Coordinates of C-alpha atoms and ligand atoms in Angstrom, one line a residue:
X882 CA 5.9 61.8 43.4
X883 CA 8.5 64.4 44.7
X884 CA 9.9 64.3 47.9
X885 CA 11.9 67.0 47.5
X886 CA 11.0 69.6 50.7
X887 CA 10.7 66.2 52.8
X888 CA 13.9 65.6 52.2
X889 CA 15.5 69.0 52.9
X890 CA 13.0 69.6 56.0
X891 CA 14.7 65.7 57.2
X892 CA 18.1 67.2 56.3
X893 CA 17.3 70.2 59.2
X894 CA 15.6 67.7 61.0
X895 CA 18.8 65.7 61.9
X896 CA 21.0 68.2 62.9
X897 CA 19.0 69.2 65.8
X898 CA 16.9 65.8 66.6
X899 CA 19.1 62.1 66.6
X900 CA 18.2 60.7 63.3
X901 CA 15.9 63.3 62.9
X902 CA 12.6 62.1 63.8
X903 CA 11.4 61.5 67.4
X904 CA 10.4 58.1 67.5
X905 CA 12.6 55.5 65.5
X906 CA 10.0 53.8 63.3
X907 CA 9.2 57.0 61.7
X908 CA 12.8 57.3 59.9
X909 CA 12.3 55.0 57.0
X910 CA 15.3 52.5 58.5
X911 CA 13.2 49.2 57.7
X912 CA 12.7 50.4 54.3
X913 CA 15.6 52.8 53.0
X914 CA 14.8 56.3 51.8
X915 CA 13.7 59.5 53.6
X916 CA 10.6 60.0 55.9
X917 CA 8.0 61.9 54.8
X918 CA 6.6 65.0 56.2
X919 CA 3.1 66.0 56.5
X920 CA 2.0 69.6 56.3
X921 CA -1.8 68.5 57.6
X922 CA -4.5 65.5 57.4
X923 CA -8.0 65.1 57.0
X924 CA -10.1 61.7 56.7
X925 CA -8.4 59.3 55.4
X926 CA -5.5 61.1 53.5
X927 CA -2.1 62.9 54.4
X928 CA -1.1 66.4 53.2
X929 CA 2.9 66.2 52.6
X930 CA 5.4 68.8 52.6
X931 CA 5.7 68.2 48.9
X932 CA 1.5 68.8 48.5
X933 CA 1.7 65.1 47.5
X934 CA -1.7 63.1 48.6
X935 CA -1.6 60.4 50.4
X936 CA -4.0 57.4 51.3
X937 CA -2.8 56.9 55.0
X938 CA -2.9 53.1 56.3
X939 CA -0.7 53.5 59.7
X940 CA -3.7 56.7 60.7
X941 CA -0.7 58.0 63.7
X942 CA -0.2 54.1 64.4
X943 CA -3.9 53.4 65.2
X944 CA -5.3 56.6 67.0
X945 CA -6.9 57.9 63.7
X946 CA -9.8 54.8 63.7
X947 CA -12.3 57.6 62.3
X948 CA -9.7 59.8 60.1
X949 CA -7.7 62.6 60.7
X950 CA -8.9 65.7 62.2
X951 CA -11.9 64.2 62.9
X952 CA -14.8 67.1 63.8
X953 CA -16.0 66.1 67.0
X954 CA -12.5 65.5 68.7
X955 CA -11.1 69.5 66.7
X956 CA -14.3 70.8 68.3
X957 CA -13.4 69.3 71.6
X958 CA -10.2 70.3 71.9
X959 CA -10.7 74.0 70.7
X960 CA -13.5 74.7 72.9
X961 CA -11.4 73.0 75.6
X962 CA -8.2 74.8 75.3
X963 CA -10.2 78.5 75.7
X964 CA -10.6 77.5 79.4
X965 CA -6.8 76.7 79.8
X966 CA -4.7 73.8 79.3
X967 CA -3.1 72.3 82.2
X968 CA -3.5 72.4 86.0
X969 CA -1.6 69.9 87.8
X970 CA -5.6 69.1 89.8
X971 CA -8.6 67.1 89.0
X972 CA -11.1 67.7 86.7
X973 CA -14.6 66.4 85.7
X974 CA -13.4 65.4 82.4
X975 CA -11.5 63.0 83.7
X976 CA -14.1 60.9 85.3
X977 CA -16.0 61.4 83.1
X978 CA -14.1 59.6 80.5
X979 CA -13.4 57.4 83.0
X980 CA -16.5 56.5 83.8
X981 CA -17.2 55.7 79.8
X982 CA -14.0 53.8 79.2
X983 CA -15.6 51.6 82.1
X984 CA -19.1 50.9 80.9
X985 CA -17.5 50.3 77.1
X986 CA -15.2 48.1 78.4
X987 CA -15.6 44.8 80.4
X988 CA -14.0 43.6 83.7
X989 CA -12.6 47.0 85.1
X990 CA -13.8 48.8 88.0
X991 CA -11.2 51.7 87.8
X992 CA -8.8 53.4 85.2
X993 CA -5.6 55.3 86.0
X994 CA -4.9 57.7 82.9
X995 CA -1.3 58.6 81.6
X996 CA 0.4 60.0 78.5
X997 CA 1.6 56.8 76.4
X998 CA 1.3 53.0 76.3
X999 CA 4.2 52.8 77.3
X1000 CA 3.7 54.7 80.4
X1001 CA 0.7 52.2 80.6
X1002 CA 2.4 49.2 80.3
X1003 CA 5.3 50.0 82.3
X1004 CA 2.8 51.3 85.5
X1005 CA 1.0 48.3 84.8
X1006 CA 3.7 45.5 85.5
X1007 CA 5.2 47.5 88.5
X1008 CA 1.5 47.5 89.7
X1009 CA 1.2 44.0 89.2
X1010 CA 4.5 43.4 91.1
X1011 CA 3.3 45.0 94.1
X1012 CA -0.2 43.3 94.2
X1013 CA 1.2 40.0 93.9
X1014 CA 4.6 40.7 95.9
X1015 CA 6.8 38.6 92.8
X1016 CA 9.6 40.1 90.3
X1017 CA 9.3 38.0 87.0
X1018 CA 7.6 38.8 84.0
X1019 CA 6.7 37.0 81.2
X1020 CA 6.4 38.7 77.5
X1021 CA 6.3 37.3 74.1
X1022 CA 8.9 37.3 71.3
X1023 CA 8.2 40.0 68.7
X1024 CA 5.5 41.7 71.3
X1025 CA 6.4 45.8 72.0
X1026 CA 5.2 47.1 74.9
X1027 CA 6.7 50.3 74.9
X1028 CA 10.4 51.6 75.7
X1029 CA 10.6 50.7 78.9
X1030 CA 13.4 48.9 80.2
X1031 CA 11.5 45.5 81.1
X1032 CA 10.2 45.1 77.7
X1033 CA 12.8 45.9 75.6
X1034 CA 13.8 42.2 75.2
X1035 CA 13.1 40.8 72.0
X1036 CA 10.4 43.7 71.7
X1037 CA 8.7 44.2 68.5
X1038 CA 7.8 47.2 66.3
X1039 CA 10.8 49.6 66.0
X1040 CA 13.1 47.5 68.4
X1041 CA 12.1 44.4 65.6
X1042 CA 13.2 46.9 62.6
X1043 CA 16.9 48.2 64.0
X1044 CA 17.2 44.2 64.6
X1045 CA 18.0 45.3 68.4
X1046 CA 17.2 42.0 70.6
X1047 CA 18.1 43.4 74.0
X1048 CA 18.7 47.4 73.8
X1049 CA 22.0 48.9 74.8
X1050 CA 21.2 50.6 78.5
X1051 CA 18.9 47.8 79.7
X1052 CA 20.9 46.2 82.6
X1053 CA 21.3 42.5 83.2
X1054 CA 19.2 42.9 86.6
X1055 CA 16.7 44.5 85.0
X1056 CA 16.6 41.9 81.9
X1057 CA 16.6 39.1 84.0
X1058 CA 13.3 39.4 85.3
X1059 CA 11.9 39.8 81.9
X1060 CA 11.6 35.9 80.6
X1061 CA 10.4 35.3 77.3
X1062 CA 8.2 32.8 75.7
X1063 CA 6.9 32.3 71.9
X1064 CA 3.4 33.4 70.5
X1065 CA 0.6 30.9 70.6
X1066 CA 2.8 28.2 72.4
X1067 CA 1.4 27.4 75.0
X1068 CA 4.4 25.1 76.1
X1069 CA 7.0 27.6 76.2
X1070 CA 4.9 29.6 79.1
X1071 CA 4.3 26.5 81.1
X1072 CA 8.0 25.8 80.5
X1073 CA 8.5 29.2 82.0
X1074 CA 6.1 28.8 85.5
X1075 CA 7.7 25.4 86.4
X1076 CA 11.2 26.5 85.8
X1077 CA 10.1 29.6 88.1
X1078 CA 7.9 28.5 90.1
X1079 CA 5.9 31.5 92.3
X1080 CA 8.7 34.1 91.3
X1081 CA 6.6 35.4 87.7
X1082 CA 4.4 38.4 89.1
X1083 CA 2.4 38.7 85.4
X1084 CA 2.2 37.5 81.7
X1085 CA 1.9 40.7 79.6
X1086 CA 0.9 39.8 76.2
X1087 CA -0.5 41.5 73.3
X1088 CA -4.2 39.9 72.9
X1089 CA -4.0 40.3 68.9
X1090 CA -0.3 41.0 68.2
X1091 CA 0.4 44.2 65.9
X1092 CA 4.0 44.6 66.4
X1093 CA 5.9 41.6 64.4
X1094 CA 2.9 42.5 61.5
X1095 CA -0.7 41.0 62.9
X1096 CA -0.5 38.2 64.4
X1097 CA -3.7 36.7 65.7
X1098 CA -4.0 34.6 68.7
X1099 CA -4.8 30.7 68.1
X1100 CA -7.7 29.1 69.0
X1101 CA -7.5 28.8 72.7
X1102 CA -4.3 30.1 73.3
X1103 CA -5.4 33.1 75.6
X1104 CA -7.7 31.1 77.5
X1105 CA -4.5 29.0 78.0
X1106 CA -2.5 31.8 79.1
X1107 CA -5.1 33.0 81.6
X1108 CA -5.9 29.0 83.0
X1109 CA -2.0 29.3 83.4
X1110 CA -1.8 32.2 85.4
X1111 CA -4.6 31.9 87.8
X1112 CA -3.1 28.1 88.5
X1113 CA 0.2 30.2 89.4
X1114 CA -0.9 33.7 91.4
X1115 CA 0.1 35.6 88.5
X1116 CA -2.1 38.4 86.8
X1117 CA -3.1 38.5 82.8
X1118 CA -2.1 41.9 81.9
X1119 CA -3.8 42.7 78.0
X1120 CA -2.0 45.2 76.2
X1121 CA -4.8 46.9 74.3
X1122 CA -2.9 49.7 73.2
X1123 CA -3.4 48.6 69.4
X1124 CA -6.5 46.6 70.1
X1125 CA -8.4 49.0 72.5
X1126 CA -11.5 50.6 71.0
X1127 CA -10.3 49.0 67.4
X1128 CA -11.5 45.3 67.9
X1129 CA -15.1 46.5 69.5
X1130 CA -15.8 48.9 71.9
X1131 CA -14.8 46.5 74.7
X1132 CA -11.3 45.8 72.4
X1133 CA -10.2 42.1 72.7
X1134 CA -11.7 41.3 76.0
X1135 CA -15.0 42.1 74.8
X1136 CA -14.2 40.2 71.0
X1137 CA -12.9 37.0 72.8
X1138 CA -14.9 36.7 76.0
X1139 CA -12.2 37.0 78.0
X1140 CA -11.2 39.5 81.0
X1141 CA -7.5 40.0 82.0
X1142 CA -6.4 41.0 84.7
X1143 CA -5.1 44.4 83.9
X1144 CA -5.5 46.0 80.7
X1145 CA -3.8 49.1 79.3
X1146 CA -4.6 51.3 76.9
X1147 CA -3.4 54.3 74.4
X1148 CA -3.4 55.4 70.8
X1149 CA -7.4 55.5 70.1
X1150 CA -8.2 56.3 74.1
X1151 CA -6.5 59.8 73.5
X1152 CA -7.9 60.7 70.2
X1153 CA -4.9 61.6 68.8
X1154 CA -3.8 63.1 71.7
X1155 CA -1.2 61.9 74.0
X1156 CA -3.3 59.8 76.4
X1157 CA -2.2 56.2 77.8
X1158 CA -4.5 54.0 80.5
X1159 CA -4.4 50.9 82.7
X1160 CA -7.4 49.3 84.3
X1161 CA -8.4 46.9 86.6
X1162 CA -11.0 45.4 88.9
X1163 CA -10.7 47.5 92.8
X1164 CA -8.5 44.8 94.6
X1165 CA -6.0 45.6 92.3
X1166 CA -6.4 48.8 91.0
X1167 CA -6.3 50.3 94.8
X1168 CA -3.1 48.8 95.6
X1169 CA -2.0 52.2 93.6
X1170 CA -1.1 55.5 95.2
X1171 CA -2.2 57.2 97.0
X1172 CA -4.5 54.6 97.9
X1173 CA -2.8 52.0 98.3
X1174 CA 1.8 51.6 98.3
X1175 CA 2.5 51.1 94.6
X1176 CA 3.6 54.5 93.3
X1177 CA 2.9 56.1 89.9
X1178 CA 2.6 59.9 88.9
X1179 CA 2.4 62.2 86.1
X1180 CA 1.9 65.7 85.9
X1181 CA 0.6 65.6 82.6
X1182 CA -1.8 62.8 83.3
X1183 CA -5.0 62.9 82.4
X1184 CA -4.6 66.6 81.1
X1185 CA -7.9 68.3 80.0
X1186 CA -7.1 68.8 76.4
X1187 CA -5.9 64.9 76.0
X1188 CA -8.9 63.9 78.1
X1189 CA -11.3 66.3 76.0
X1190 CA -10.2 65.0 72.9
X1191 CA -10.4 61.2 74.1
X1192 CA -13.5 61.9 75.2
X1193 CA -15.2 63.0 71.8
X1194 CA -13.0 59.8 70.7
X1195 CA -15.2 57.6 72.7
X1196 CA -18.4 59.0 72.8
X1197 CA -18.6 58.4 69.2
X1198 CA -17.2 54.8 69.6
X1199 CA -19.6 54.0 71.9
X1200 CA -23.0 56.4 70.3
X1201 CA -22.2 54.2 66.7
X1202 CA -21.9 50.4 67.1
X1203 CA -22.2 50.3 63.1
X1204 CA -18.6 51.9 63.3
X1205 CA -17.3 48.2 64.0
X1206 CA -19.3 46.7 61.5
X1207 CA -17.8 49.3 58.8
X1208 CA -14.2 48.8 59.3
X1209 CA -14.8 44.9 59.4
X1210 CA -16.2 45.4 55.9
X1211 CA -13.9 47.9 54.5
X1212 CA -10.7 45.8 56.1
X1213 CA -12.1 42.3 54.8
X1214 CA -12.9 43.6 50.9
X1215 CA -9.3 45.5 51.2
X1216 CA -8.1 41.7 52.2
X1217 CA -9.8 39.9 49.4
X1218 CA -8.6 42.4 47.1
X1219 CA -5.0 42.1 47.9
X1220 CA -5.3 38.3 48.0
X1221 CA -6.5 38.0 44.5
X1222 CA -4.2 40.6 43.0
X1223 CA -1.2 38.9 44.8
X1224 CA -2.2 34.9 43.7
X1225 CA -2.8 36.5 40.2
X1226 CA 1.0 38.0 40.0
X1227 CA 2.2 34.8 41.7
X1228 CA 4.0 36.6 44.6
X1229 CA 4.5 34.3 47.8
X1230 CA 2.3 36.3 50.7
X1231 CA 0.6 35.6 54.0
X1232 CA -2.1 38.0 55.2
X1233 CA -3.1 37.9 58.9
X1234 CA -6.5 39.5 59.8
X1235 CA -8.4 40.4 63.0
X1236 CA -11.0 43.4 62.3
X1237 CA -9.2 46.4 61.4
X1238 CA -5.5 45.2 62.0
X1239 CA -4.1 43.5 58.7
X1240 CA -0.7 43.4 57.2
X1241 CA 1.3 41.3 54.8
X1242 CA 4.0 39.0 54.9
X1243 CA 5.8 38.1 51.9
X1244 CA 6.5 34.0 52.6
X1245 CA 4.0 31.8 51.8
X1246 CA 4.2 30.0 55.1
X1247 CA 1.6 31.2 57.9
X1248 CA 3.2 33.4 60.6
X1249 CA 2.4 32.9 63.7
X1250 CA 4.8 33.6 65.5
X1251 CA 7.6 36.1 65.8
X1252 CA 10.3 33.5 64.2
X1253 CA 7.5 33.0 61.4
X1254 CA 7.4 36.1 61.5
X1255 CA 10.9 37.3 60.3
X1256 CA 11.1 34.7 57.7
X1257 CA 8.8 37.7 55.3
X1258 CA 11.1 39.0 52.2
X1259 CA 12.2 42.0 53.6
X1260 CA 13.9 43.5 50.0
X1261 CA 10.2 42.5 48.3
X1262 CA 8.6 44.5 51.3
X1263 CA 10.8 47.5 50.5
X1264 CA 9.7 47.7 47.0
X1265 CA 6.2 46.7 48.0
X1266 CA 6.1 50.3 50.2
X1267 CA 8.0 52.3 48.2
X1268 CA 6.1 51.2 45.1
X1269 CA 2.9 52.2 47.3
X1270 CA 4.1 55.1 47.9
X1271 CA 4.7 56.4 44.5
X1272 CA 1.0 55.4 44.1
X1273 CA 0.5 57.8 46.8
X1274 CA -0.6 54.8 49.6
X1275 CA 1.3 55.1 52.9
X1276 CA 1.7 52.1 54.7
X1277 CA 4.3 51.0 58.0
X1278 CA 7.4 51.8 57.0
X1279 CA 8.5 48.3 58.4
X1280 CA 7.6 44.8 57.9
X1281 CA 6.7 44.4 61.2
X1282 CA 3.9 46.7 61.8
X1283 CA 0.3 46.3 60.8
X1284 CA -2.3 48.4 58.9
X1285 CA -4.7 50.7 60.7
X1286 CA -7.9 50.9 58.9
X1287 CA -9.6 54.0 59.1
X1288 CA -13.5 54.2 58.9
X1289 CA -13.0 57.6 56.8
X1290 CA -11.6 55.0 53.8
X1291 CA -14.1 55.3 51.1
X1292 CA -14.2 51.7 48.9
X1293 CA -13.0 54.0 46.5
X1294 CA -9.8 54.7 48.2
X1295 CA -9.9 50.8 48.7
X1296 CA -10.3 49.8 44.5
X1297 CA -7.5 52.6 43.9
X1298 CA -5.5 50.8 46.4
X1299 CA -6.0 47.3 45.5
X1300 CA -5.4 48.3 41.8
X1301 CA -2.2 49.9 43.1
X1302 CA -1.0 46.6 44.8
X1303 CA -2.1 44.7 41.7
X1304 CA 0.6 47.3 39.3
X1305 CA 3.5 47.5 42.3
X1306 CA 3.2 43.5 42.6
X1307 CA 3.4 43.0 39.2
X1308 CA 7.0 44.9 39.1
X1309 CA 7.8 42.5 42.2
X1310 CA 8.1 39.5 40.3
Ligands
KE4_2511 P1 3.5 54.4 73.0 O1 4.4 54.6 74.2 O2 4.2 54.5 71.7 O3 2.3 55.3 73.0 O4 2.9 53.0 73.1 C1 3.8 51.9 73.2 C2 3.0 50.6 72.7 C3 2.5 49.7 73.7 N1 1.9 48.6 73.3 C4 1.6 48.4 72.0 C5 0.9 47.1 71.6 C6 2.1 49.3 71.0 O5 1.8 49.0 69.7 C7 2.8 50.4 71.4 C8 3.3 51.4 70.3 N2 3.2 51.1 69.0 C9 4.2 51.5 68.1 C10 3.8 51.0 66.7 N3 3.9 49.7 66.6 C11 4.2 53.0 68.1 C12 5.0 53.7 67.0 C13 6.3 54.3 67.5 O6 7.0 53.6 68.3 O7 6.5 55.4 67.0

């Protein structure tokens, strides 16, 4: 494969943009080399700079769920755009996607839409602050939540990959009301209410975790988490920006039976289009302006080309229950695949599963945690992706990410791919 243009477009790139890409992740730093650059997508593959092919298993970090430039959501946004493309006032698109995301999704009575998950997540825990009148959070070890300040303690994903624990610019008053507990322990939150008792306003946790690699959620450890929090006055707040519309329609809360709090949304919700969301049952979601005192804004929010094209999104989630069913078969023979080519070259691997989130960690102890997590073979990772890529499969750039399937994956694509792992794992050993 030649990377050549990539690597003089990346070149350009860096003089004008820090480290030349404009989110960290995408610069290759958890696995050495240059990023590549994509000319155009379609389905399931990539179009790069160099005309190289590529089998695409990040799909935009998860919007993609039915493949690049997806028909429905082009159409959407074309037409849209011809009648302008933002207006700073309400529209019927927006409650009209509003009104879907509700019926597809259990427990909420209203949705607030903004442009990321972070935006999302960040709205969310100031919103739960004011409803419950307390400071303290509680996050997870290895969870990301977005860049904002609160969560950038221990955060996962791209924070997890530069190795940055607490980033630079985060002050100590801000950082102190972020506590932090351990995945699927139980103990370490309850630790966390007594030694603060009535001060945490909200646990915010990813429901399956997709940010230290996937990391499912033991038996009974959400129920846990939510028995904990009603017991202390604080709200459940479900980051579904991975896990919304990708588990089921209804995302976790509808796959494990359980409703949080607040929930908050991105990456599928938009369609590939810069949409984020939070939702809640009324009490709480009117205790936001200008109904109620908490303030958030945007003027971007809920803009008629993101809300067209997350729209289209939807309505085909929500017209095609067999979508679900698909990428739970496609993800599962892609799993038994890689588990028999990687016992047959005797490499030491871990795969963690839940519907169309899977990755790979190279230790053979489960992980299940983000300690657990970190123990993976980061230099047999590196040659793992770039050995991928050479077969012209794209997956994270970092250890600890997971895999988006994509329903436009033939089990074509998925053989070539599992016969690639089989030939890159064999040059691991
Ligand atoms: P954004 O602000 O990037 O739209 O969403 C932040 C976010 C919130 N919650 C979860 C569970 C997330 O996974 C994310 C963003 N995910 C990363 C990938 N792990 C986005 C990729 C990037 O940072 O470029």
């Amino acid at each position: 494969m030649n990377y050549q243009r990539s690597s003089q477009l990346f070149a350009e790139a860096e003089k004008v943009i820090p480290g030349g890409v404009n989110s960290p992740v995408r610069a290759f730093k958890g696995v050495g080399g240059t990023p590549i650059f994509v000319k155009k997508a379609k389905g399931a593959y990539l179009y790069d700079e160099d005309d190289n092919r590529l089998i695409d298993y990040i799909n935009s970090w998860g919007p993609m769920i039915l493949g690049h430039a997806y028909e429905p959501v082009i159409t959407a946004i074309t037409e849209r755009a011809k009648l302008g493309t933002s207006f700073g006032m309400p529209t019927e698109l927006e409650t009209k996607i509003a009104e879907l995301a509700i019926s597809m999704v259990p427990g909420i009575d209203k949705i607030r839409f903004v442009n990321s998950g972070t935006e999302a997540c960040m709205s969310a825990i100031r919103l739960a602050r004011g409803f419950t009148k307390k400071d303290k959070i509680i996050k997870f070890a290895g969870c990301y939540h977005g860049h904002s300040d609160s969560f950038l303690i221990q955060a996962g994903s791209g924070a997890s990959t530069f190795g940055i624990p607490n980033s630079p610019g985060v002050t100590q008053g801000t950082a102190k009301d972020t506590l932090l507990a351990t995945y699927n322990d139980l103990e370490s939150v309850k630790n966390l209410f007594s030694n603060n008792s009535n001060e945490i306003a909200a646990v915010i946790i990813e429901p399956v975790a997709g940010n230290m690699g996937c990391v499912p959620p033991k038996e009974g450890f959400l129920e846990g988490l939510k028995k904990l929090c009603s017991q202390n006055n604080a709200l459940l707040i479900f980051d579904e920006v991975m896990t919304g519309f990708r588990l089921a329609k209804g995302g976790a809360q509808e796959l494990y039976s359980i409703h949080a709090d607040i929930v908050c949304f991105g990456k599928v919700i938009g369609g590939g289009l810069p949409v984020g969301a939070f939702a809640a049952r009324n009490e709480i979601m009117n205790y936001l302006a200008p109904l109620g005192p908490v303030y958030q804004a945007g003027t971007l929010s809920g803009n008629p080309l993101a809300m067209a094209a997350g729209l289209a999104m939807l309505t085909s989630l929500n017209q095609d229950a067999s979508i679900f069913k698909r990428l739970e078969e496609k993800t599962a023979y892609l799993e038994k695949g890689m588990r028999e080519v990687l016992t047959k070259n005797n490499i030491d691997f871990t795969i963690n599963r839940i519907g169309s989130m899977i990755s790979v960690h190279f230790d053979a102890a489960p992980v299940i945690d983000f300690e657990s997590a970190k123990k993976g073979d980061n230099q047999l990772f590196k040659t793992f992706f770039h050995g991928l890529l050479k077969e012209g499969i794209y997956i994270a750039p970092s250890a600890y990410e997971t895999w988006f399937i994509t329903d436009a994956l033939t089990y074509e694509d998925l053989d070539f791919t599992i016969q690639a792992i089989n030939k890159v794992s064999l040059e691991m050993k």
